[in-house]
């Protein structure tokens, strides 16, 4: 079998390239234009830790050293001799010896280290690494520790990640790493609250209410300038990687379709092959025909749809809901007094909401079993898992969010305020931590003392949506047929959806395109998915 990852696992590593508003004091996931690696070793503390960590578990009272490797997204690796690193070692009983590798050369470095059997104990595997054939062959040769028999012994860690994300992150049916968490119910609509207020409208929650708001935003002059220059909704429909947030899949899942794929009646079923998906297409077509969404939805890219919203022309935008923070930075610069917020999970009248969930993670933290620097024994593996269990505690999460009082934050009026670095526009905590957040593990989002009303509302909405998440059943599955002709198959159904919405084909024409998809390889993809699902997930 070809050792490649199918699209769903690819998406797990690429859907969330923008910042997640998760309080991760490491870097954003952006590329840097350099190569090579910078090896950095942390300094040893006294191991007297305030929180039970790996050193204490062994009863030695000494720091346990963990060799690590992760991507470097900034120009310079952090100085791991500073107070933050020393305090972390003191609290956990673990000395971090980290090799920071620039992101542009990271996959090549992984490949080289696999070949030379010199991977460190722990390393981050992003989406590209998880698709690397060398890594997958090493995995199939028992080169990495499977964690299935261990993780429930570490309740802080297990509960921190959550059962669904552990399940989503499996490779070949096993847990080979700790997921780097991202928001599960992330896809949705951002809306102009000031326009709702101006037109005396309630926040839409049902499809009928959403349509009426889109109509009012288009026809009732919400910006009050006396001109017919506003439109209800803007979105972009380019690329398979956009399906999760471009509105089509969000609406289809809310109407009852699978989130990507579902296992039903003994077979895997794609969302675009269901009547519920067609219902969503008809709804989108009505918005399109009536002029309540952008006519160029199939032509503009993801960046352009946000740029258009930020100009103040549109009342709603499909995207990822945590981008509401950026909208509230950009939009008021153009429209004074503009306020963006998040639309609740949509539903049909009388039915519960359904949210098309993301995979809930972006890459995993893996544990090496072969080579000179590997984790040789179960005892050492448990020490490392104990360390990550400690990282999941609130005390350590606060260290990644606020740092040390007097060094990284001050308490004012009962709230912690980050101290800024004098020579940069960044918080001192960000400067001290650097990119280490990629391998230390952090929550998908964390509430902070400095949260605005909008941020608080966002986190409230996320927590409300979690009860309505619908998981893509194909996450982590493989298909040789899709590896070979997947781009052609994707194009057939994406083009069919666009053609239906703009009126180039009718419903019969759409189902003819679906039949074409089946004949061109879709039937084999379904069979291969079904076999994989029944082997690894059923």
Short mmCIF file of C-alpha atoms in Angstrom, two decimals:
data_model
loop_
_atom_site.label_atom_id
_atom_site.label_comp_id
_atom_site.label_asym_id
_atom_site.label_seq_id
_atom_site.Cartn_x
_atom_site.Cartn_y
_atom_site.Cartn_z
CA UNK A 1 0.00 0.00 0.00
CA UNK A 2 1.23 3.51 -0.73
CA UNK A 3 2.13 5.24 2.51
CA UNK A 4 0.44 8.58 1.89
CA UNK A 5 -2.05 10.58 3.90
CA UNK A 6 -5.40 11.27 2.36
CA UNK A 7 -6.90 14.74 2.30
CA UNK A 8 -8.55 14.66 5.73
CA UNK A 9 -5.22 14.24 7.52
CA UNK A 10 -3.69 16.83 5.22
CA UNK A 11 -6.42 19.22 6.29
CA UNK A 12 -5.73 18.49 9.93
CA UNK A 13 -2.31 20.01 9.40
CA UNK A 14 -3.31 22.92 7.15
CA UNK A 15 -6.80 24.14 7.98
CA UNK A 16 -5.62 26.19 10.90
CA UNK A 17 -2.61 28.07 9.66
CA UNK A 18 -3.92 31.35 11.04
CA UNK A 19 -3.53 32.15 14.71
CA UNK A 20 -6.12 30.43 16.81
CA UNK A 21 -6.54 32.95 19.58
CA UNK A 22 -5.37 30.24 21.94
CA UNK A 23 -3.07 32.22 24.15
CA UNK A 24 -0.09 30.30 22.74
CA UNK A 25 2.82 32.53 23.59
CA UNK A 26 4.95 30.88 20.94
CA UNK A 27 4.96 32.01 17.33
CA UNK A 28 2.34 32.14 14.68
CA UNK A 29 2.78 29.40 12.12
CA UNK A 30 4.55 31.43 9.44
CA UNK A 31 7.55 30.52 7.32
CA UNK A 32 10.98 32.08 7.72
CA UNK A 33 13.53 32.36 4.93
CA UNK A 34 16.53 30.55 6.34
CA UNK A 35 17.87 27.04 6.71
CA UNK A 36 19.88 24.84 9.00
CA UNK A 37 19.21 24.36 12.69
CA UNK A 38 20.05 25.95 16.00
CA UNK A 39 20.68 23.57 18.87
CA UNK A 40 19.80 25.06 22.24
CA UNK A 41 20.16 23.42 25.63
CA UNK A 42 18.24 24.55 28.71
CA UNK A 43 20.03 25.07 32.01
CA UNK A 44 19.37 22.76 34.91
CA UNK A 45 17.35 23.99 37.89
CA UNK A 46 17.27 22.66 41.40
CA UNK A 47 14.47 20.17 40.76
CA UNK A 48 12.53 21.30 43.79
CA UNK A 49 9.40 21.82 41.69
CA UNK A 50 6.14 23.30 42.83
CA UNK A 51 4.23 20.87 40.61
CA UNK A 52 4.79 17.12 40.42
CA UNK A 53 6.80 16.42 37.30
CA UNK A 54 8.94 13.75 35.65
CA UNK A 55 11.91 14.24 38.00
CA UNK A 56 9.77 13.84 41.09
CA UNK A 57 8.00 10.77 39.68
CA UNK A 58 11.33 8.93 39.70
CA UNK A 59 11.98 10.07 43.27
CA UNK A 60 15.44 11.28 42.31
CA UNK A 61 14.98 14.94 43.15
CA UNK A 62 17.01 15.67 39.98
CA UNK A 63 15.93 17.01 36.61
CA UNK A 64 15.13 14.48 33.93
CA UNK A 65 16.45 15.60 30.52
CA UNK A 66 14.17 15.33 27.48
CA UNK A 67 15.71 15.91 24.06
CA UNK A 68 13.28 17.65 21.73
CA UNK A 69 13.01 19.00 18.21
CA UNK A 70 10.50 21.43 16.76
CA UNK A 71 10.03 23.99 14.03
CA UNK A 72 11.43 27.49 14.33
CA UNK A 73 9.12 30.10 12.81
CA UNK A 74 11.04 33.19 13.85
CA UNK A 75 14.49 34.45 12.88
CA UNK A 76 16.18 33.38 16.10
CA UNK A 77 15.84 30.54 18.56
CA UNK A 78 14.95 31.60 22.13
CA UNK A 79 17.54 31.88 24.86
CA UNK A 80 16.66 28.92 27.05
CA UNK A 81 18.77 30.17 29.95
CA UNK A 82 16.29 32.93 30.82
CA UNK A 83 14.09 33.05 33.93
CA UNK A 84 11.02 31.58 32.24
CA UNK A 85 12.83 28.39 31.18
CA UNK A 86 14.52 28.07 34.55
CA UNK A 87 11.17 28.41 36.32
CA UNK A 88 9.59 25.81 34.04
CA UNK A 89 12.39 23.37 34.85
CA UNK A 90 11.95 24.07 38.55
CA UNK A 91 8.19 23.50 38.36
CA UNK A 92 8.33 20.32 36.25
CA UNK A 93 11.60 18.69 37.22
CA UNK A 94 12.48 18.42 33.52
CA UNK A 95 15.38 19.88 31.60
CA UNK A 96 14.40 20.68 27.99
CA UNK A 97 17.20 20.20 25.48
CA UNK A 98 15.68 21.61 22.30
CA UNK A 99 16.83 21.58 18.70
CA UNK A 100 14.98 24.40 16.90
CA UNK A 101 14.90 23.77 13.13
CA UNK A 102 13.71 26.48 10.69
CA UNK A 103 10.38 25.56 9.18
CA UNK A 104 11.57 25.59 5.55
CA UNK A 105 14.04 22.77 6.24
CA UNK A 106 12.04 20.93 8.88
CA UNK A 107 10.72 18.04 6.77
CA UNK A 108 14.15 17.49 5.22
CA UNK A 109 15.71 17.44 8.69
CA UNK A 110 13.17 14.85 9.86
CA UNK A 111 13.98 12.69 6.82
CA UNK A 112 17.72 12.98 7.47
CA UNK A 113 17.35 12.14 11.16
CA UNK A 114 15.20 9.10 10.39
CA UNK A 115 17.85 7.84 7.97
CA UNK A 116 20.66 8.38 10.46
CA UNK A 117 18.56 7.10 13.39
CA UNK A 118 19.23 10.29 15.30
CA UNK A 119 15.78 11.66 16.05
CA UNK A 120 15.48 13.07 19.58
CA UNK A 121 13.15 11.61 22.19
CA UNK A 122 10.33 13.99 21.30
CA UNK A 123 9.57 16.00 18.17
CA UNK A 124 6.65 17.80 16.55
CA UNK A 125 5.15 16.32 13.41
CA UNK A 126 3.18 18.85 11.37
CA UNK A 127 0.92 17.97 8.46
CA UNK A 128 3.82 17.73 6.01
CA UNK A 129 5.79 15.47 8.33
CA UNK A 130 2.77 13.21 8.83
CA UNK A 131 2.60 12.75 5.05
CA UNK A 132 6.31 11.97 4.78
CA UNK A 133 6.80 8.45 3.46
CA UNK A 134 10.00 7.96 5.46
CA UNK A 135 8.21 8.73 8.70
CA UNK A 136 5.28 6.49 7.80
CA UNK A 137 7.57 3.58 6.97
CA UNK A 138 9.38 4.07 10.27
CA UNK A 139 6.03 4.18 12.04
CA UNK A 140 4.93 0.91 10.44
CA UNK A 141 8.26 -0.61 11.51
CA UNK A 142 7.52 0.15 15.18
CA UNK A 143 9.78 3.19 15.16
CA UNK A 144 7.56 5.32 17.41
CA UNK A 145 5.76 4.71 20.67
CA UNK A 146 2.02 4.05 20.41
CA UNK A 147 0.33 5.71 23.39
CA UNK A 148 -3.02 3.90 23.45
CA UNK A 149 -2.15 1.76 26.47
CA UNK A 150 -0.73 4.67 28.46
CA UNK A 151 -2.62 7.93 28.06
CA UNK A 152 -5.53 7.13 30.37
CA UNK A 153 -3.02 6.74 33.20
CA UNK A 154 -2.41 10.50 32.89
CA UNK A 155 -5.82 12.10 33.52
CA UNK A 156 -4.75 15.75 33.27
CA UNK A 157 -3.27 15.07 29.84
CA UNK A 158 -6.09 12.82 28.67
CA UNK A 159 -8.86 15.23 29.65
CA UNK A 160 -6.91 18.23 28.38
CA UNK A 161 -6.91 16.80 24.85
CA UNK A 162 -10.36 15.22 24.98
CA UNK A 163 -11.54 11.84 23.75
CA UNK A 164 -12.70 13.03 20.31
CA UNK A 165 -9.40 14.68 19.41
CA UNK A 166 -7.43 11.64 20.60
CA UNK A 167 -9.61 9.60 18.24
CA UNK A 168 -9.20 12.05 15.36
CA UNK A 169 -5.42 12.09 15.65
CA UNK A 170 -4.95 8.35 15.23
CA UNK A 171 -2.66 7.08 12.48
CA UNK A 172 -3.31 3.55 11.25
CA UNK A 173 -5.82 3.22 14.08
CA UNK A 174 -3.35 4.03 16.86
CA UNK A 175 -2.39 7.09 18.91
CA UNK A 176 1.18 7.97 17.98
CA UNK A 177 1.40 11.39 19.56
CA UNK A 178 -0.13 14.17 21.61
CA UNK A 179 -2.30 16.40 19.40
CA UNK A 180 -1.43 20.08 19.19
CA UNK A 181 -4.87 21.41 19.98
CA UNK A 182 -7.00 23.68 17.85
CA UNK A 183 -10.64 24.76 18.18
CA UNK A 184 -13.10 22.01 17.20
CA UNK A 185 -16.24 24.09 16.40
CA UNK A 186 -14.20 26.67 14.49
CA UNK A 187 -16.15 27.17 11.26
CA UNK A 188 -19.00 29.63 11.06
CA UNK A 189 -20.21 33.16 10.37
CA UNK A 190 -18.94 36.52 11.55
CA UNK A 191 -21.54 39.30 11.52
CA UNK A 192 -21.76 43.09 11.88
CA UNK A 193 -23.36 43.64 15.29
CA UNK A 194 -23.66 47.38 14.58
CA UNK A 195 -25.73 46.62 11.48
CA UNK A 196 -28.05 44.38 13.49
CA UNK A 197 -28.47 47.22 15.99
CA UNK A 198 -29.00 49.83 13.28
CA UNK A 199 -31.83 47.80 11.72
CA UNK A 200 -33.23 46.62 15.07
CA UNK A 201 -32.66 42.97 14.13
CA UNK A 202 -32.11 39.98 16.38
CA UNK A 203 -29.11 37.69 15.98
CA UNK A 204 -30.05 34.96 13.44
CA UNK A 205 -30.10 31.38 14.67
CA UNK A 206 -32.24 29.55 12.10
CA UNK A 207 -31.84 29.38 8.33
CA UNK A 208 -34.97 31.47 7.78
CA UNK A 209 -33.69 34.12 10.16
CA UNK A 210 -30.29 34.13 8.45
CA UNK A 211 -31.93 34.66 5.07
CA UNK A 212 -34.00 37.57 6.41
CA UNK A 213 -30.95 39.22 7.94
CA UNK A 214 -28.98 38.79 4.69
CA UNK A 215 -31.91 40.38 2.86
CA UNK A 216 -32.13 43.30 5.28
CA UNK A 217 -28.37 43.89 5.15
CA UNK A 218 -28.65 44.10 1.35
CA UNK A 219 -31.84 46.12 0.94
CA UNK A 220 -32.35 48.24 4.06
CA UNK A 221 -29.28 50.51 4.04
CA UNK A 222 -27.65 49.22 7.24
CA UNK A 223 -24.73 51.66 6.94
CA UNK A 224 -27.15 54.58 6.71
CA UNK A 225 -25.47 56.32 3.78
CA UNK A 226 -28.58 56.37 1.60
CA UNK A 227 -26.94 54.28 -1.13
CA UNK A 228 -27.59 50.75 -2.38
CA UNK A 229 -24.04 49.59 -1.70
CA UNK A 230 -24.26 46.77 0.86
CA UNK A 231 -24.58 42.99 0.53
CA UNK A 232 -25.60 40.41 3.12
CA UNK A 233 -22.86 37.75 2.91
CA UNK A 234 -19.41 37.34 1.42
CA UNK A 235 -17.52 34.06 1.03
CA UNK A 236 -14.85 32.44 -1.14
CA UNK A 237 -15.07 29.00 -2.75
CA UNK A 238 -11.60 28.19 -4.04
CA UNK A 239 -9.68 25.06 -3.15
CA UNK A 240 -10.61 21.86 -1.36
CA UNK A 241 -8.83 23.10 1.75
CA UNK A 242 -11.46 25.85 2.04
CA UNK A 243 -14.44 23.51 2.23
CA UNK A 244 -14.58 23.51 6.00
CA UNK A 245 -15.10 27.25 6.40
CA UNK A 246 -16.42 28.56 3.07
CA UNK A 247 -20.06 28.21 4.09
CA UNK A 248 -21.05 25.31 1.88
CA UNK A 249 -19.95 22.60 4.29
CA UNK A 250 -21.01 24.65 7.31
CA UNK A 251 -24.55 24.99 5.97
CA UNK A 252 -24.70 21.43 4.64
CA UNK A 253 -23.73 19.97 8.02
CA UNK A 254 -26.27 22.20 9.75
CA UNK A 255 -28.92 20.90 7.32
CA UNK A 256 -28.03 17.31 8.29
CA UNK A 257 -25.36 16.27 5.79
CA UNK A 258 -22.15 14.56 6.92
CA UNK A 259 -19.23 16.78 7.85
CA UNK A 260 -17.16 15.64 4.90
CA UNK A 261 -17.85 11.92 5.28
CA UNK A 262 -19.98 9.68 7.49
CA UNK A 263 -20.28 5.94 7.97
CA UNK A 264 -23.93 5.06 7.31
CA UNK A 265 -25.59 1.67 6.77
CA UNK A 266 -22.31 -0.15 6.30
CA UNK A 267 -20.63 2.26 3.91
CA UNK A 268 -18.84 5.58 3.88
CA UNK A 269 -20.91 8.41 2.41
CA UNK A 270 -19.58 11.77 1.13
CA UNK A 271 -21.53 14.88 2.07
CA UNK A 272 -21.94 15.98 -1.56
CA UNK A 273 -23.70 12.69 -2.34
CA UNK A 274 -26.61 13.36 0.05
CA UNK A 275 -29.97 15.09 -0.28
CA UNK A 276 -29.10 17.27 2.71
CA UNK A 277 -26.17 18.69 0.76
CA UNK A 278 -28.51 19.46 -2.11
CA UNK A 279 -30.82 21.25 0.34
CA UNK A 280 -27.89 23.42 1.38
CA UNK A 281 -26.99 24.14 -2.25
CA UNK A 282 -30.57 25.23 -2.92
CA UNK A 283 -30.40 27.56 0.07
CA UNK A 284 -27.12 29.07 -1.15
CA UNK A 285 -28.53 29.37 -4.66
CA UNK A 286 -31.47 31.37 -3.34
CA UNK A 287 -29.10 33.76 -1.55
CA UNK A 288 -27.11 34.05 -4.78
CA UNK A 289 -30.13 34.52 -7.08
CA UNK A 290 -31.67 37.13 -4.81
CA UNK A 291 -28.44 39.11 -4.62
CA UNK A 292 -27.81 38.58 -0.92
CA UNK A 293 -24.30 37.11 -1.30
CA UNK A 294 -21.30 38.03 -3.42
CA UNK A 295 -21.55 37.06 -7.09
CA UNK A 296 -17.80 36.40 -7.35
CA UNK A 297 -17.74 33.73 -4.61
CA UNK A 298 -16.10 31.19 -6.97
CA UNK A 299 -13.44 33.65 -8.16
CA UNK A 300 -12.02 35.41 -5.10
CA UNK A 301 -9.60 33.80 -2.66
CA UNK A 302 -9.74 33.51 1.12
CA UNK A 303 -7.79 36.69 1.76
CA UNK A 304 -9.97 38.73 -0.60
CA UNK A 305 -13.18 37.72 1.13
CA UNK A 306 -11.87 39.09 4.45
CA UNK A 307 -10.53 42.21 2.75
CA UNK A 308 -13.98 42.81 1.25
CA UNK A 309 -15.66 42.38 4.61
CA UNK A 310 -13.15 44.70 6.27
CA UNK A 311 -14.01 47.45 3.78
CA UNK A 312 -17.49 47.65 5.31
CA UNK A 313 -19.47 46.49 2.29
CA UNK A 314 -20.70 43.13 3.60
CA UNK A 315 -22.68 42.27 6.71
CA UNK A 316 -21.53 38.68 7.22
CA UNK A 317 -18.55 36.56 6.21
CA UNK A 318 -18.07 32.81 6.31
CA UNK A 319 -14.76 31.81 7.84
CA UNK A 320 -13.27 30.69 11.14
CA UNK A 321 -14.97 32.33 14.06
CA UNK A 322 -11.83 33.21 16.02
CA UNK A 323 -10.93 35.56 13.15
CA UNK A 324 -13.52 37.90 14.68
CA UNK A 325 -10.62 39.40 16.67
CA UNK A 326 -8.82 40.48 13.49
CA UNK A 327 -12.06 41.81 12.02
CA UNK A 328 -12.48 44.04 15.05
CA UNK A 329 -9.00 45.41 14.48
CA UNK A 330 -9.26 45.99 10.73
CA UNK A 331 -12.90 46.94 10.22
CA UNK A 332 -13.06 49.94 12.62
CA UNK A 333 -10.08 51.48 10.82
CA UNK A 334 -12.36 51.85 7.79
CA UNK A 335 -15.78 52.18 9.44
CA UNK A 336 -15.85 54.11 12.69
CA UNK A 337 -17.92 52.34 15.33
CA UNK A 338 -18.12 49.05 13.42
CA UNK A 339 -18.35 45.95 15.63
CA UNK A 340 -18.10 42.33 14.49
CA UNK A 341 -19.26 39.33 16.48
CA UNK A 342 -20.05 35.63 15.90
CA UNK A 343 -23.31 34.08 14.74
CA UNK A 344 -24.45 31.16 16.95
CA UNK A 345 -24.57 27.64 15.54
CA UNK A 346 -27.31 27.53 12.89
CA UNK A 347 -30.18 25.09 12.83
CA UNK A 348 -33.48 24.30 11.18
CA UNK A 349 -36.57 25.44 13.03
CA UNK A 350 -37.37 22.92 15.77
CA UNK A 351 -34.08 21.02 15.41
CA UNK A 352 -30.77 21.14 17.28
CA UNK A 353 -27.76 22.91 15.73
CA UNK A 354 -25.03 20.92 13.98
CA UNK A 355 -21.48 22.26 13.56
CA UNK A 356 -18.96 20.95 11.07
CA UNK A 357 -16.05 20.37 13.42
CA UNK A 358 -12.40 20.61 12.49
CA UNK A 359 -10.07 17.76 13.35
CA UNK A 360 -9.30 19.65 16.56
CA UNK A 361 -5.53 19.50 16.14
CA UNK A 362 -2.68 20.65 13.93
CA UNK A 363 0.02 18.00 13.95
CA UNK A 364 1.14 15.84 16.85
CA UNK A 365 4.00 15.55 19.33
CA UNK A 366 5.66 12.17 18.66
CA UNK A 367 7.90 9.90 20.77
CA UNK A 368 10.85 8.14 19.15
CA UNK A 369 11.48 4.44 19.76
CA UNK A 370 14.56 3.80 17.57
CA UNK A 371 18.06 5.25 17.32
CA UNK A 372 20.69 6.49 19.75
CA UNK A 373 18.58 9.25 21.32
CA UNK A 374 15.31 7.32 21.44
CA UNK A 375 13.10 6.62 24.44
CA UNK A 376 14.46 3.17 25.18
CA UNK A 377 12.23 1.97 28.00
CA UNK A 378 8.63 2.12 29.11
CA UNK A 379 9.87 3.67 32.33
CA UNK A 380 11.35 6.64 30.47
CA UNK A 381 8.23 6.95 28.30
CA UNK A 382 6.16 7.22 31.47
CA UNK A 383 8.48 9.91 32.82
CA UNK A 384 7.90 11.92 29.66
CA UNK A 385 4.14 11.36 29.72
CA UNK A 386 4.19 12.46 33.36
CA UNK A 387 5.89 15.64 32.19
CA UNK A 388 3.17 16.30 29.62
CA UNK A 389 0.57 15.48 32.24
CA UNK A 390 2.09 18.25 34.35
CA UNK A 391 2.04 20.63 31.38
CA UNK A 392 -1.72 20.14 31.19
CA UNK A 393 -2.29 21.48 34.70
CA UNK A 394 -3.69 24.96 35.20
CA UNK A 395 -0.52 26.06 36.99
CA UNK A 396 1.70 25.33 34.00
CA UNK A 397 -0.86 26.64 31.52
CA UNK A 398 -0.78 29.91 33.47
CA UNK A 399 3.01 29.91 33.08
CA UNK A 400 2.62 29.75 29.30
CA UNK A 401 -0.07 32.43 29.37
CA UNK A 402 1.33 34.92 31.88
CA UNK A 403 4.83 33.83 32.92
CA UNK A 404 6.39 35.04 36.18
CA UNK A 405 4.96 37.88 38.23
CA UNK A 406 7.21 40.93 38.17
CA UNK A 407 9.08 39.61 35.14
CA UNK A 408 6.32 38.94 32.63
CA UNK A 409 3.20 40.38 34.23
CA UNK A 410 1.97 42.78 36.88
CA UNK A 411 -1.28 42.66 38.82
CA UNK A 412 -3.39 45.79 38.42
CA UNK A 413 -6.91 46.10 39.79
CA UNK A 414 -6.90 42.36 40.44
CA UNK A 415 -6.02 41.46 36.84
CA UNK A 416 -2.75 40.27 35.36
CA UNK A 417 -1.30 42.56 32.70
CA UNK A 418 1.62 41.46 30.54
CA UNK A 419 4.80 43.51 30.69
CA UNK A 420 6.01 44.73 27.31
CA UNK A 421 9.59 44.31 26.12
CA UNK A 422 11.24 47.73 25.85
CA UNK A 423 13.02 47.04 22.55
CA UNK A 424 10.10 45.44 20.69
CA UNK A 425 6.35 45.61 20.33
CA UNK A 426 5.97 42.19 21.93
CA UNK A 427 5.27 41.11 25.47
CA UNK A 428 8.35 40.07 27.45
CA UNK A 429 6.78 36.64 27.81
CA UNK A 430 6.63 36.22 24.03
CA UNK A 431 10.29 37.23 23.74
CA UNK A 432 11.39 34.81 26.46
CA UNK A 433 9.32 31.81 25.39
CA UNK A 434 9.93 32.12 21.67
CA UNK A 435 8.69 29.15 19.61
CA UNK A 436 8.76 26.61 22.44
CA UNK A 437 4.97 26.61 22.60
CA UNK A 438 4.88 24.31 19.58
CA UNK A 439 6.19 21.36 21.58
CA UNK A 440 5.02 22.18 25.10
CA UNK A 441 1.32 21.80 24.29
CA UNK A 442 -1.31 24.43 24.92
CA UNK A 443 -5.08 24.66 24.92
CA UNK A 444 -6.99 25.48 21.75
CA UNK A 445 -7.85 28.77 23.44
CA UNK A 446 -7.38 30.17 26.92
CA UNK A 447 -9.33 32.89 28.65
CA UNK A 448 -7.18 35.79 29.83
CA UNK A 449 -7.67 38.59 32.32
CA UNK A 450 -7.33 41.05 29.43
CA UNK A 451 -10.08 39.49 27.28
CA UNK A 452 -12.42 41.98 25.67
CA UNK A 453 -16.18 41.60 25.66
CA UNK A 454 -15.98 40.26 22.11
CA UNK A 455 -13.33 37.69 23.03
CA UNK A 456 -15.37 36.55 26.01
CA UNK A 457 -18.43 36.17 23.78
CA UNK A 458 -16.33 34.21 21.28
CA UNK A 459 -15.14 31.74 23.91
CA UNK A 460 -18.69 31.40 25.24
CA UNK A 461 -19.86 30.59 21.71
CA UNK A 462 -17.10 28.02 21.23
CA UNK A 463 -18.09 26.23 24.42
CA UNK A 464 -21.77 26.27 23.43
CA UNK A 465 -20.93 24.87 19.99
CA UNK A 466 -18.87 21.98 21.34
CA UNK A 467 -22.06 20.09 22.19
CA UNK A 468 -23.11 20.21 18.53
CA UNK A 469 -19.88 19.16 16.81
CA UNK A 470 -20.18 16.70 13.92
CA UNK A 471 -16.93 14.86 13.17
CA UNK A 472 -15.62 13.95 9.72
CA UNK A 473 -15.48 10.15 9.82
CA UNK A 474 -12.74 10.04 7.16
CA UNK A 475 -10.11 11.78 9.29
CA UNK A 476 -6.97 9.62 9.28
CA UNK A 477 -8.19 7.17 6.62
CA UNK A 478 -6.35 6.27 3.42
CA UNK A 479 -7.31 5.67 -0.19
CA UNK A 480 -4.88 4.73 -2.94
CA UNK A 481 -7.42 5.84 -5.52
CA UNK A 482 -7.64 9.27 -3.97
CA UNK A 483 -3.86 9.48 -3.84
CA UNK A 484 -3.84 8.91 -7.61
CA UNK A 485 -6.83 10.90 -8.88
CA UNK A 486 -8.07 12.89 -5.90
CA UNK A 487 -7.49 16.32 -7.44
CA UNK A 488 -9.61 15.34 -10.46
CA UNK A 489 -12.37 13.98 -8.25
CA UNK A 490 -12.38 17.11 -6.10
CA UNK A 491 -12.67 19.31 -9.16
CA UNK A 492 -15.72 17.42 -10.43
CA UNK A 493 -17.82 18.02 -7.31
CA UNK A 494 -16.58 21.52 -6.54
CA UNK A 495 -17.36 22.59 -10.09
CA UNK A 496 -20.76 20.91 -9.88
CA UNK A 497 -21.65 22.86 -6.74
CA UNK A 498 -20.64 26.17 -8.32
CA UNK A 499 -22.50 25.41 -11.54
CA UNK A 500 -25.65 24.56 -9.62
CA UNK A 501 -25.54 27.74 -7.55
CA UNK A 502 -25.00 30.04 -10.54
CA UNK A 503 -27.60 28.17 -12.62
CA UNK A 504 -25.41 26.51 -15.25
CA UNK A 505 -26.86 23.11 -14.34
CA UNK A 506 -30.05 22.02 -12.62
CA UNK A 507 -30.50 19.37 -9.92
CA UNK A 508 -30.50 16.54 -12.48
CA UNK A 509 -27.28 17.95 -13.90
CA UNK A 510 -25.72 17.98 -10.45
CA UNK A 511 -26.53 14.31 -9.85
CA UNK A 512 -25.13 13.44 -13.28
CA UNK A 513 -21.87 15.01 -12.13
CA UNK A 514 -22.02 12.92 -8.98
CA UNK A 515 -22.48 9.78 -11.11
CA UNK A 516 -19.45 10.92 -13.10
CA UNK A 517 -17.53 11.28 -9.83
CA UNK A 518 -18.46 7.70 -8.91
CA UNK A 519 -17.37 6.33 -12.29
CA UNK A 520 -14.09 8.27 -12.38
CA UNK A 521 -12.90 6.72 -9.13
CA UNK A 522 -15.34 7.79 -6.43
CA UNK A 523 -16.76 4.28 -6.05
CA UNK A 524 -13.28 2.98 -5.28
CA UNK A 525 -12.65 5.79 -2.80
CA UNK A 526 -15.87 4.85 -1.01
CA UNK A 527 -14.85 1.18 -0.90
CA UNK A 528 -11.35 1.96 0.35
CA UNK A 529 -12.65 4.38 2.95
CA UNK A 530 -15.21 1.85 4.11
CA UNK A 531 -12.59 -0.87 4.50
CA UNK A 532 -10.30 1.49 6.41
CA UNK A 533 -13.10 2.70 8.66
CA UNK A 534 -14.17 -0.84 9.50
CA UNK A 535 -10.56 -1.83 10.23
CA UNK A 536 -9.59 1.14 12.38
CA UNK A 537 -12.71 2.88 13.67
CA UNK A 538 -15.78 0.66 13.75
#
